């Protein structure tokens, strides 16, 4: 990739000494302090030269790997007609994250938060035969999402840059191959960007579809909870992680006891009930009333387990799902909140798999201040279905291999989906197959947040003094610091090196400001350029310059006449470590 060289005195990096109060997380603080970004409005940023250069480096890597994988670059518009979104059904479904407006002819329009509709429209107009398939198209372009809580700087912005790719295949098998190809390309992209990441199984959420992986950068400040196996390569978004029911549950062997109603004045929560009745929370059943567009339902989970709303939504195939309000709970159970139970409930009842094994449970009596003990399913109540409805816990084991699990946080930098024919059916993007029959194209979509990759890299790689850029996404590869600018020899050696290294094709940042050495070294630490070359009177006495990696305190002295090649080699070594 072409590298650019610049002089500090003729560049524009407004650094900040103080930690900006508005920035909660370290990457946001450092991007502001290193003069990479400035906020214009909530979730909307100016990219300054130092930030823009890092974004361009990431874009370059993404573009190279997409091209290598056979994807073809296009550029689709940011403004999209509302009609297309009505055709796909997402105009109503997408919610307030979609920024909508009318143009002067009163046509509904929106700013594109994603491009499934637009690309499917293009493909239905231009692709008609199996001979034109498969094809993968991609773009690197601005997206707008009116995020409810923009935060963490460019990590969760309203306006941001996304690489989005879309695959079109004749059948499921072909679509699987395209998905696999993108999966491999994503691994290469994030490895080359210097990130520590995992591909995790994910829920398909609002975009919808059949299968998906998220690429998660492991970091404590991540907004996503992930669980991974210590033994095999299983990793999953916490909300998606499957729970396998263990067979060795001794409670199954218990004899069914007689049903008994007990007075529990003012006792509602799991903790209160377990204490009052002196039973473990695993004997309790929580009966949770939810409101859906299909009407209210009851979901049953064990007292020590937490309901997973994503799983419940998927099992119900519901679009809307929310905890019922007190009035609805009263309508459904005849009691105030905190006393719901399964016996006699007239609504649909679903139970977590763990309830299948339970005997003599404790639950609410659907009466104020009353619970029932020794409840047994089958004898006392029935459910429509048992399903995996709960969050995985640290006492669960890997659903693939039974190994121990590890819990952590992740930043989602990329997401790949198998969409099937969701959009192509809705928009009638058909092709003629070999037998001349009209068939919907099978689709996949693949996104990467460009700014988020830069922010995640900084989140993962920094110290108390500033950024430590992976070489591949650093705005410059080398920074040269002439420490005493007034000394003619220092100036000359620095200038010669600057020219020579630039000619060798590396990106060099020459700090030619007339400032104290300590000041320059501090700024160099903040900016995080991976290779630092100090030219000073002290080492020139030995006809040498100093090289130091930003990631490593060790300093090496190199003779001036060998310096350009030696420095170039150090840079190359950093690139090689990312292969
Ligand atoms: P999230 O769960 O973080 O909101 P998403 O599932 O909405 O992400 P996708 O629709 O899959 O994200 O978008 C693809 C990629 O775009 C994400 O993996 C992420 O890297 C990036 N991205 C999404 N929303 C934002 C945002 N508000 N700001 C910056 N990057 C974003
Ligand atoms: Mg989102």
Coordinates of C-alpha atoms and ligand atoms in Angstrom, one line a residue:
X1 CA 0.0 0.0 0.0
X2 CA 1.3 3.5 -0.8
X3 CA 2.7 5.2 2.2
X4 CA 2.8 9.0 2.6
X5 CA 5.5 11.0 4.3
X6 CA 4.8 14.3 6.1
X7 CA 6.5 17.0 8.2
X8 CA 5.0 17.9 11.5
X9 CA 5.4 21.7 10.8
X10 CA 3.4 21.4 7.6
X11 CA 0.7 19.1 8.9
X12 CA -2.4 19.4 11.0
X13 CA -2.5 17.4 14.3
X14 CA -4.1 19.4 17.0
X15 CA -3.1 17.3 20.0
X16 CA -4.6 17.7 23.5
X17 CA -2.6 17.6 26.8
X18 CA -5.6 16.9 29.0
X19 CA -7.9 13.9 29.0
X20 CA -11.2 15.2 27.5
X21 CA -14.0 14.9 30.0
X22 CA -16.5 13.8 27.3
X23 CA -14.6 10.6 26.6
X24 CA -15.4 7.5 28.7
X25 CA -13.2 4.9 27.1
X26 CA -9.5 5.0 26.4
X27 CA -9.7 4.8 22.6
X28 CA -12.1 7.7 22.4
X29 CA -9.8 9.8 24.7
X30 CA -6.7 8.9 22.7
X31 CA -8.3 9.6 19.4
X32 CA -9.3 13.0 20.6
X33 CA -5.9 13.7 22.3
X34 CA -3.9 12.5 19.2
X35 CA -5.9 14.9 17.0
X36 CA -7.5 12.1 15.0
X37 CA -11.2 13.2 15.4
X38 CA -13.3 16.1 16.6
X39 CA -17.0 15.9 17.4
X40 CA -19.4 18.0 15.4
X41 CA -22.7 16.8 16.9
X42 CA -23.8 13.7 18.9
X43 CA -22.3 10.7 17.1
X44 CA -21.1 12.8 14.2
X45 CA -17.4 13.4 13.8
X46 CA -14.8 15.3 11.7
X47 CA -11.9 13.1 10.7
X48 CA -8.7 15.0 10.9
X49 CA -5.7 14.0 8.8
X50 CA -4.0 11.7 11.4
X51 CA -7.3 9.9 11.9
X52 CA -8.2 9.8 8.3
X53 CA -4.9 8.2 7.4
X54 CA -5.5 5.4 9.9
X55 CA -9.0 4.9 8.4
X56 CA -7.6 4.8 4.9
X57 CA -5.1 2.1 6.0
X58 CA -7.9 -0.1 7.2
X59 CA -9.9 0.6 4.1
X60 CA -6.8 -0.4 2.0
X61 CA -6.5 -3.8 3.8
X62 CA -10.2 -4.4 3.5
X63 CA -10.2 -3.6 -0.2
X64 CA -7.1 -5.8 -0.9
X65 CA -8.7 -8.8 0.9
X66 CA -12.1 -8.3 -0.7
X67 CA -10.6 -8.1 -4.2
X68 CA -8.4 -11.1 -3.4
X69 CA -11.6 -13.0 -2.4
X70 CA -13.1 -12.1 -5.8
X71 CA -15.6 -9.5 -4.5
X72 CA -16.2 -6.6 -6.9
X73 CA -16.3 -3.0 -5.7
X74 CA -19.3 -0.7 -6.4
X75 CA -20.6 2.5 -4.8
X76 CA -24.2 2.8 -4.0
X77 CA -26.0 6.1 -2.9
X78 CA -26.3 7.2 0.7
X79 CA -29.9 8.6 0.1
X80 CA -32.4 5.8 -0.6
X81 CA -36.0 5.8 -1.8
X82 CA -38.5 4.9 0.9
X83 CA -40.4 2.8 -1.7
X84 CA -37.7 0.1 -1.7
X85 CA -37.9 -0.2 2.1
X86 CA -41.7 -0.5 1.9
X87 CA -41.2 -3.3 -0.6
X88 CA -38.9 -5.2 1.6
X89 CA -41.2 -4.6 4.6
X90 CA -38.4 -2.8 6.6
X91 CA -39.9 0.7 6.4
X92 CA -42.2 -0.2 9.3
X93 CA -39.9 -2.7 11.0
X94 CA -36.6 -0.8 11.2
X95 CA -37.7 1.8 13.8
X96 CA -36.3 5.2 14.6
X97 CA -32.7 4.2 13.8
X98 CA -33.7 4.8 10.2
X99 CA -33.4 8.6 9.5
X100 CA -36.4 9.4 7.2
X101 CA -37.3 12.5 5.4
X102 CA -39.3 13.7 2.4
X103 CA -37.8 15.3 -0.7
X104 CA -39.2 18.4 -2.4
X105 CA -41.6 16.2 -4.4
X106 CA -42.9 14.7 -1.1
X107 CA -41.3 11.3 -1.8
X108 CA -40.4 9.3 1.3
X109 CA -36.6 8.9 1.5
X110 CA -34.0 7.8 4.1
X111 CA -30.3 7.9 4.8
X112 CA -29.0 4.3 4.2
X113 CA -28.2 2.5 7.5
X114 CA -27.4 -0.6 5.3
X115 CA -27.9 -1.5 1.7
X116 CA -29.7 -4.8 1.2
X117 CA -32.7 -3.1 -0.5
X118 CA -30.6 -1.0 -2.9
X119 CA -28.2 -3.8 -3.9
X120 CA -31.1 -6.3 -4.4
X121 CA -32.8 -3.7 -6.6
X122 CA -29.7 -3.3 -8.7
X123 CA -29.3 -7.1 -9.0
X124 CA -32.9 -7.7 -9.9
X125 CA -32.6 -5.2 -12.8
X126 CA -29.2 -6.5 -14.1
X127 CA -29.0 -10.2 -13.3
X128 CA -31.4 -12.6 -15.0
X129 CA -29.5 -15.8 -15.6
X130 CA -27.6 -18.5 -13.7
X131 CA -24.7 -17.7 -16.1
X132 CA -24.3 -14.3 -14.3
X133 CA -24.0 -16.0 -10.9
X134 CA -22.4 -16.3 -8.4
X135 CA -21.3 -12.7 -7.7
X136 CA -20.2 -10.8 -4.6
X137 CA -20.4 -7.0 -4.7
X138 CA -19.0 -4.7 -2.1
X139 CA -18.6 -1.0 -1.3
X140 CA -16.9 1.2 1.3
X141 CA -19.3 3.9 2.1
X142 CA -20.9 6.2 4.7
X143 CA -23.8 4.8 6.7
X144 CA -26.3 6.7 8.9
X145 CA -28.0 5.2 11.9
X146 CA -29.8 7.4 14.3
X147 CA -28.5 5.4 17.3
X148 CA -30.4 5.9 20.5
X149 CA -27.2 6.2 22.5
X150 CA -24.2 7.2 20.3
X151 CA -21.1 6.9 22.5
X152 CA -17.5 5.9 22.8
X153 CA -16.6 8.3 19.9
X154 CA -16.5 6.7 16.5
X155 CA -17.1 3.2 18.1
X156 CA -20.9 3.8 18.2
X157 CA -21.4 6.8 16.0
X158 CA -24.5 7.9 14.0
X159 CA -22.6 8.6 10.8
X160 CA -19.8 6.0 10.1
X161 CA -18.0 4.2 7.3
X162 CA -18.9 0.6 6.6
X163 CA -17.5 -2.0 4.2
X164 CA -20.6 -3.9 3.2
X165 CA -20.6 -6.8 0.8
X166 CA -23.5 -8.8 -0.6
X167 CA -23.2 -12.3 -2.2
X168 CA -25.7 -13.7 -4.8
X169 CA -25.8 -17.4 -5.5
X170 CA -28.0 -19.9 -7.4
X171 CA -28.6 -22.1 -4.4
X172 CA -27.9 -22.7 -0.7
X173 CA -24.8 -24.7 -1.4
X174 CA -23.3 -21.8 -3.4
X175 CA -24.3 -19.3 -0.8
X176 CA -22.5 -21.4 1.8
X177 CA -19.3 -21.2 -0.3
X178 CA -19.6 -17.5 -0.6
X179 CA -20.1 -17.2 3.2
X180 CA -17.1 -19.3 3.8
X181 CA -15.0 -17.2 1.4
X182 CA -16.0 -14.0 3.2
X183 CA -15.3 -15.7 6.6
X184 CA -11.7 -16.5 5.4
X185 CA -11.3 -13.0 4.1
X186 CA -12.5 -11.5 7.4
X187 CA -10.0 -13.6 9.3
X188 CA -7.2 -12.2 7.1
X189 CA -8.4 -8.6 7.4
X190 CA -8.5 -8.6 11.2
X191 CA -5.2 -10.5 11.5
X192 CA -3.6 -8.0 9.2
X193 CA -5.0 -5.1 11.3
X194 CA -3.2 -6.5 14.3
X195 CA -6.4 -7.4 16.3
X196 CA -6.9 -10.2 18.8
X197 CA -10.3 -11.4 17.8
X198 CA -12.7 -14.4 17.8
X199 CA -15.5 -15.2 15.3
X200 CA -18.5 -16.0 17.4
X201 CA -21.9 -17.4 16.6
X202 CA -24.5 -14.7 16.7
X203 CA -28.2 -14.0 16.6
X204 CA -29.5 -12.7 13.3
X205 CA -31.4 -9.7 14.8
X206 CA -33.2 -7.1 12.7
X207 CA -31.5 -7.8 9.4
X208 CA -32.9 -11.4 9.7
X209 CA -31.7 -14.5 8.0
X210 CA -30.6 -18.0 8.9
X211 CA -27.0 -17.9 10.2
X212 CA -24.4 -15.5 11.3
X213 CA -21.0 -14.9 12.8
X214 CA -19.8 -11.7 14.6
X215 CA -16.1 -10.9 14.7
X216 CA -15.3 -9.8 18.2
X217 CA -12.2 -8.0 19.4
X218 CA -11.6 -9.1 22.9
X219 CA -11.7 -6.1 25.2
X220 CA -13.0 -5.2 28.6
X221 CA -14.7 -2.1 27.2
X222 CA -16.7 -4.1 24.6
X223 CA -20.5 -3.7 24.7
X224 CA -21.1 -7.4 23.8
X225 CA -20.9 -10.3 26.2
X226 CA -19.2 -13.4 24.7
X227 CA -18.6 -16.9 25.9
X228 CA -15.9 -19.1 24.5
X229 CA -14.8 -22.7 25.2
X230 CA -11.4 -23.2 26.8
X231 CA -11.2 -26.6 25.0
X232 CA -12.5 -26.3 21.4
X233 CA -13.0 -23.3 19.2
X234 CA -16.7 -22.7 20.0
X235 CA -17.4 -19.1 20.7
X236 CA -20.7 -17.4 20.9
X237 CA -22.5 -14.2 21.7
X238 CA -23.9 -14.6 25.2
X239 CA -27.5 -14.1 24.1
X240 CA -27.1 -16.8 21.4
X241 CA -25.2 -19.4 23.4
X242 CA -27.0 -22.7 23.5
X243 CA -27.5 -24.4 26.8
X244 CA -27.3 -28.2 26.9
X245 CA -29.3 -29.9 29.6
X246 CA -27.2 -32.2 31.8
X247 CA -28.6 -35.6 32.4
X248 CA -27.2 -36.0 35.9
X249 CA -29.9 -34.1 37.7
X250 CA -30.8 -35.9 40.9
X251 CA -34.0 -33.9 41.5
X252 CA -35.7 -36.1 38.9
X253 CA -35.6 -39.0 41.4
X254 CA -37.7 -37.1 44.0
X255 CA -41.2 -38.4 44.8
X256 CA -44.1 -36.0 44.0
X257 CA -45.4 -34.4 47.2
X258 CA -48.8 -32.9 48.0
X259 CA -49.6 -29.5 46.6
X260 CA -49.8 -26.8 49.3
X261 CA -50.7 -23.1 49.3
X262 CA -48.6 -21.0 51.7
X263 CA -49.0 -17.4 52.9
X264 CA -46.2 -15.2 51.8
X265 CA -47.1 -11.7 52.9
X266 CA -45.2 -9.1 50.8
X267 CA -42.8 -11.7 49.6
X268 CA -42.2 -11.4 45.9
X269 CA -38.6 -11.7 44.7
X270 CA -36.6 -14.9 44.3
X271 CA -34.4 -13.9 47.2
X272 CA -37.3 -13.1 49.5
X273 CA -39.1 -16.3 48.7
X274 CA -36.1 -18.6 49.1
X275 CA -35.3 -17.0 52.5
X276 CA -38.9 -17.0 53.7
X277 CA -39.5 -20.7 52.7
X278 CA -35.9 -21.8 53.3
X279 CA -35.5 -23.4 49.9
X280 CA -32.8 -23.1 47.3
X281 CA -33.5 -20.8 44.3
X282 CA -33.2 -23.9 42.1
X283 CA -36.5 -25.1 43.6
X284 CA -38.3 -21.9 42.5
X285 CA -40.0 -21.2 39.2
X286 CA -40.2 -17.7 37.9
X287 CA -43.3 -17.2 35.8
X288 CA -42.7 -14.2 33.6
X289 CA -45.5 -12.5 31.7
X290 CA -44.5 -11.0 28.4
X291 CA -46.5 -8.9 26.0
X292 CA -46.1 -9.8 22.3
X293 CA -48.0 -8.9 19.1
X294 CA -49.5 -12.4 19.4
X295 CA -50.9 -11.4 22.9
X296 CA -49.6 -12.1 26.4
X297 CA -47.6 -15.2 27.1
X298 CA -46.0 -16.8 30.1
X299 CA -42.3 -17.9 30.1
X300 CA -41.1 -20.2 32.9
X301 CA -37.5 -20.5 34.1
X302 CA -35.9 -21.7 37.2
X303 CA -35.3 -19.3 40.1
X304 CA -31.6 -19.3 39.7
X305 CA -31.7 -18.9 35.9
X306 CA -32.2 -15.8 33.8
X307 CA -34.6 -15.7 30.9
X308 CA -33.0 -15.0 27.5
X309 CA -35.4 -12.7 25.7
X310 CA -33.7 -13.3 22.3
X311 CA -34.2 -17.0 22.6
X312 CA -37.8 -16.5 23.7
X313 CA -38.5 -14.1 20.8
X314 CA -37.0 -16.7 18.4
X315 CA -39.0 -19.6 19.8
X316 CA -42.2 -17.5 19.6
X317 CA -41.3 -16.1 16.3
X318 CA -42.4 -12.7 17.7
X319 CA -41.5 -9.3 16.3
X320 CA -42.3 -7.5 19.5
X321 CA -41.6 -8.8 23.0
X322 CA -41.6 -6.8 26.2
X323 CA -42.2 -7.5 29.9
X324 CA -45.9 -7.0 30.6
X325 CA -46.9 -4.0 32.6
X326 CA -48.6 -4.4 36.0
X327 CA -52.1 -4.1 34.5
X328 CA -51.5 -6.8 32.0
X329 CA -50.0 -9.0 34.7
X330 CA -53.1 -8.5 36.8
X331 CA -55.4 -9.3 33.8
X332 CA -53.5 -12.5 33.1
X333 CA -52.9 -13.8 36.6
X334 CA -55.5 -12.0 38.7
X335 CA -52.7 -10.9 41.1
X336 CA -50.3 -8.1 41.4
X337 CA -46.7 -8.5 40.1
X338 CA -44.6 -11.0 42.0
X339 CA -47.2 -13.7 42.5
X340 CA -47.5 -15.2 39.1
X341 CA -47.5 -19.0 38.7
X342 CA -48.3 -21.5 36.0
X343 CA -51.3 -23.2 37.6
X344 CA -54.6 -22.1 36.0
X345 CA -53.0 -19.5 33.7
X346 CA -55.0 -19.2 30.5
X347 CA -52.2 -17.8 28.3
X348 CA -49.6 -19.7 26.2
X349 CA -47.0 -21.2 28.5
X350 CA -43.4 -22.0 27.5
X351 CA -40.9 -23.5 29.9
X352 CA -37.2 -23.7 29.9
X353 CA -35.7 -27.2 29.4
X354 CA -34.5 -27.2 33.0
X355 CA -38.1 -27.4 34.2
X356 CA -38.5 -30.8 32.6
X357 CA -36.4 -32.3 35.3
X358 CA -37.9 -30.5 38.3
X359 CA -40.1 -32.0 40.9
X360 CA -42.0 -30.2 43.8
X361 CA -41.4 -26.7 42.6
X362 CA -42.3 -23.5 44.3
X363 CA -44.2 -20.8 42.4
X364 CA -46.6 -17.9 42.8
X365 CA -50.2 -18.8 43.4
X366 CA -51.7 -16.1 41.2
X367 CA -53.1 -14.6 44.4
X368 CA -51.7 -11.7 46.3
X369 CA -49.4 -12.7 49.2
X370 CA -49.5 -16.4 48.3
X371 CA -47.2 -19.0 46.8
X372 CA -47.7 -22.7 46.1
X373 CA -45.2 -25.5 47.0
X374 CA -44.8 -29.0 45.7
X375 CA -46.0 -28.1 42.2
X376 CA -45.4 -30.7 39.5
X377 CA -45.7 -30.3 35.9
X378 CA -48.1 -32.7 34.2
X379 CA -50.0 -33.2 37.4
X380 CA -50.7 -29.5 38.3
X381 CA -50.1 -27.6 35.0
X382 CA -49.1 -28.2 31.5
X383 CA -46.9 -26.1 29.1
X384 CA -47.2 -25.8 25.4
X385 CA -43.5 -26.4 24.8
X386 CA -40.1 -26.9 26.5
X387 CA -37.3 -24.9 24.9
X388 CA -33.9 -23.5 25.5
X389 CA -35.1 -20.2 27.0
X390 CA -32.4 -19.2 29.4
X391 CA -29.0 -17.4 29.5
X392 CA -26.0 -19.6 29.8
X393 CA -24.2 -19.5 33.1
X394 CA -20.7 -20.2 34.4
X395 CA -21.8 -23.6 35.7
X396 CA -22.8 -24.7 32.2
X397 CA -20.5 -26.5 29.8
X398 CA -19.6 -26.0 26.1
X399 CA -22.6 -27.1 24.0
X400 CA -20.2 -28.5 21.4
X401 CA -17.6 -30.5 23.4
X402 CA -18.6 -30.2 27.1
X403 CA -15.5 -28.2 27.9
X404 CA -15.2 -25.4 30.5
X405 CA -16.4 -22.0 29.4
X406 CA -14.8 -18.6 29.6
X407 CA -16.9 -15.4 29.8
X408 CA -15.6 -12.0 28.5
X409 CA -16.4 -8.8 26.7
X410 CA -16.0 -8.1 23.0
X411 CA -16.3 -5.2 20.5
X412 CA -18.1 -6.3 17.3
X413 CA -16.0 -5.1 14.4
X414 CA -17.5 -7.3 11.7
X415 CA -20.6 -9.3 11.0
X416 CA -21.4 -11.9 8.4
X417 CA -25.0 -13.2 7.6
X418 CA -26.6 -15.8 5.5
X419 CA -29.8 -14.1 4.4
X420 CA -31.3 -16.9 2.3
X421 CA -34.0 -15.5 0.0
X422 CA -35.5 -13.0 2.5
X423 CA -34.8 -9.9 0.4
X424 CA -34.7 -11.5 -3.0
X425 CA -38.2 -13.0 -2.5
X426 CA -39.6 -9.7 -1.2
X427 CA -38.1 -7.7 -4.0
X428 CA -38.6 -10.5 -6.6
X429 CA -34.9 -10.8 -7.6
X430 CA -35.2 -13.9 -9.6
X431 CA -33.0 -15.6 -12.1
X432 CA -33.6 -18.3 -14.7
X433 CA -31.9 -21.5 -13.7
X434 CA -30.5 -24.2 -16.0
X435 CA -34.0 -25.6 -16.7
X436 CA -35.3 -22.1 -17.5
X437 CA -37.2 -21.9 -14.3
X438 CA -37.6 -18.6 -12.3
X439 CA -35.9 -19.0 -8.9
X440 CA -35.1 -16.4 -6.2
X441 CA -31.4 -15.7 -5.8
X442 CA -29.8 -16.8 -2.5
X443 CA -28.1 -14.0 -0.7
X444 CA -25.6 -13.2 2.0
X445 CA -24.3 -9.9 3.5
X446 CA -21.1 -9.0 5.2
X447 CA -20.2 -5.8 7.1
X448 CA -17.1 -4.3 8.7
X449 CA -17.1 -1.0 10.7
X450 CA -14.0 0.9 9.5
X451 CA -13.8 3.4 12.3
X452 CA -14.6 0.7 14.8
X453 CA -11.6 -1.3 13.7
X454 CA -9.3 1.7 14.3
X455 CA -10.9 2.4 17.7
X456 CA -10.8 -1.3 18.7
X457 CA -7.2 -1.5 17.8
X458 CA -6.4 1.4 20.0
X459 CA -8.5 0.0 22.8
X460 CA -6.4 -3.2 22.6
X461 CA -3.1 -1.6 22.0
X462 CA -2.1 1.5 24.1
X463 CA -0.2 2.3 27.4
X464 CA -0.4 5.2 29.9
X465 CA 1.4 7.5 27.4
X466 CA -0.6 7.0 24.3
X467 CA -1.5 4.8 21.3
X468 CA 0.6 1.9 20.2
X469 CA -0.4 1.4 16.6
X470 CA -0.2 -1.9 14.8
X471 CA 2.1 -1.0 11.9
X472 CA -0.4 -1.9 9.2
X473 CA -3.0 0.7 10.3
X474 CA -0.6 3.4 11.6
X475 CA -0.9 6.6 9.7
X476 CA 2.9 6.6 9.4
X477 CA 5.3 3.6 9.9
X478 CA 8.2 5.7 11.2
X479 CA 8.6 8.9 13.1
X480 CA 11.9 10.7 13.0
X481 CA 12.7 13.0 15.9
X482 CA 15.6 15.4 15.4
X483 CA 16.1 16.2 19.1
X484 CA 18.2 19.4 18.7
X485 CA 16.9 21.1 15.6
X486 CA 19.4 24.0 16.0
X487 CA 22.3 21.7 15.4
X488 CA 23.2 21.6 11.7
X489 CA 24.4 18.0 11.7
X490 CA 21.2 16.7 13.6
X491 CA 19.1 18.5 11.0
X492 CA 21.0 17.2 8.0
X493 CA 21.0 13.5 9.2
X494 CA 17.3 13.7 10.0
X495 CA 16.5 15.3 6.6
X496 CA 18.6 12.7 4.7
X497 CA 16.9 9.9 6.5
X498 CA 13.5 11.4 5.9
X499 CA 14.2 11.6 2.1
X500 CA 15.9 8.2 1.9
X501 CA 13.2 6.3 3.8
X502 CA 10.4 8.0 1.8
X503 CA 12.2 7.0 -1.4
X504 CA 12.3 3.4 -0.1
X505 CA 8.5 3.5 0.0
X506 CA 7.9 3.8 3.8
X507 CA 5.7 6.4 5.4
X508 CA 7.7 8.8 7.5
X509 CA 6.6 11.5 9.9
X510 CA 9.4 14.0 10.6
X511 CA 9.0 16.1 13.7
X512 CA 10.7 19.2 12.4
X513 CA 9.2 21.5 15.1
X514 CA 11.6 23.6 17.0
X515 CA 10.6 22.1 20.4
X516 CA 12.4 20.6 23.4
X517 CA 13.3 16.9 23.1
X518 CA 11.0 15.9 26.0
X519 CA 8.1 17.6 24.3
X520 CA 8.7 15.7 21.1
X521 CA 9.2 12.4 22.8
X522 CA 5.9 12.9 24.7
X523 CA 4.0 13.6 21.5
X524 CA 5.6 10.6 19.7
X525 CA 4.4 8.4 22.6
X526 CA 0.9 9.9 22.3
X527 CA 0.7 9.4 18.5
X528 CA 1.9 5.8 18.7
X529 CA 3.7 5.5 15.4
X530 CA 5.4 2.1 15.8
X531 CA 9.0 2.9 14.9
X532 CA 10.8 5.9 16.4
X533 CA 14.1 7.1 15.2
X534 CA 15.8 9.7 17.4
X535 CA 18.6 11.8 15.9
X536 CA 20.6 13.5 18.6
X537 CA 24.0 15.1 19.3
X538 CA 24.8 12.4 21.8
X539 CA 24.6 9.4 19.4
X540 CA 25.9 11.3 16.4
X541 CA 29.2 11.5 18.3
X542 CA 29.3 7.8 17.6
X543 CA 28.0 8.3 14.1
X544 CA 24.8 6.5 15.1
X545 CA 21.1 7.1 15.4
X546 CA 18.7 5.4 17.9
X547 CA 15.8 3.1 17.0
X548 CA 13.0 2.2 19.4
X549 CA 9.8 0.4 18.9
X550 CA 6.7 2.1 20.4
X551 CA 5.8 -1.3 21.9
X552 CA 9.2 -2.0 23.5
X553 CA 11.5 0.1 25.7
X554 CA 14.7 -1.4 24.3
X555 CA 16.8 1.1 22.3
X556 CA 19.1 0.1 19.5
X557 CA 22.0 2.2 18.1
X558 CA 22.5 1.9 14.4
X559 CA 25.4 3.4 12.4
X560 CA 24.2 6.2 10.1
X561 CA 25.4 4.6 6.9
X562 CA 23.4 1.5 7.6
X563 CA 20.3 3.3 9.0
X564 CA 17.8 3.4 6.1
X565 CA 18.0 -0.3 5.3
X566 CA 18.1 -1.3 9.0
X567 CA 15.0 0.8 9.8
X568 CA 13.2 -0.6 6.7
X569 CA 14.0 -4.1 8.0
X570 CA 12.5 -3.3 11.4
X571 CA 9.3 -2.1 9.7
X572 CA 9.2 -5.2 7.6
X573 CA 9.6 -7.3 10.7
X574 CA 6.5 -5.7 12.2
X575 CA 4.5 -6.4 9.1
X576 CA 5.7 -10.0 9.0
X577 CA 4.4 -10.5 12.6
X578 CA 0.9 -9.8 11.4
X579 CA 0.8 -12.4 8.6
Ligands
LIG1 P1 -24.1 -3.2 16.9 O1 -24.7 -4.5 17.5 O2 -22.8 -2.9 17.5 O3 -25.1 -2.1 16.8 P2 -24.9 -4.1 14.3 O4 -25.2 -5.5 14.5 O5 -26.0 -3.1 14.3 O6 -23.8 -3.6 15.4 P3 -24.2 -4.5 11.5 O7 -25.5 -4.0 11.1 O8 -23.9 -5.9 11.4 O9 -24.0 -3.9 13.1 O10 -23.1 -3.6 10.9 C1 -21.8 -4.1 10.5 C2 -20.7 -3.4 11.2 O11 -20.8 -2.0 11.2 C3 -20.6 -3.8 12.7 O12 -20.0 -5.0 12.9 C4 -19.8 -2.6 13.3 O13 -18.4 -2.9 13.1 C5 -20.2 -1.5 12.4 N1 -21.2 -0.6 13.1 C6 -22.5 -0.8 13.3 N2 -23.1 0.2 13.9 C7 -22.1 1.1 14.1 C8 -22.1 2.4 14.7 N3 -23.2 3.0 15.2 N4 -20.9 3.1 14.7 C9 -19.8 2.6 14.2 N5 -19.8 1.3 13.6 C10 -20.9 0.6 13.6
LIG2 MG1 -26.7 -1.7 15.7

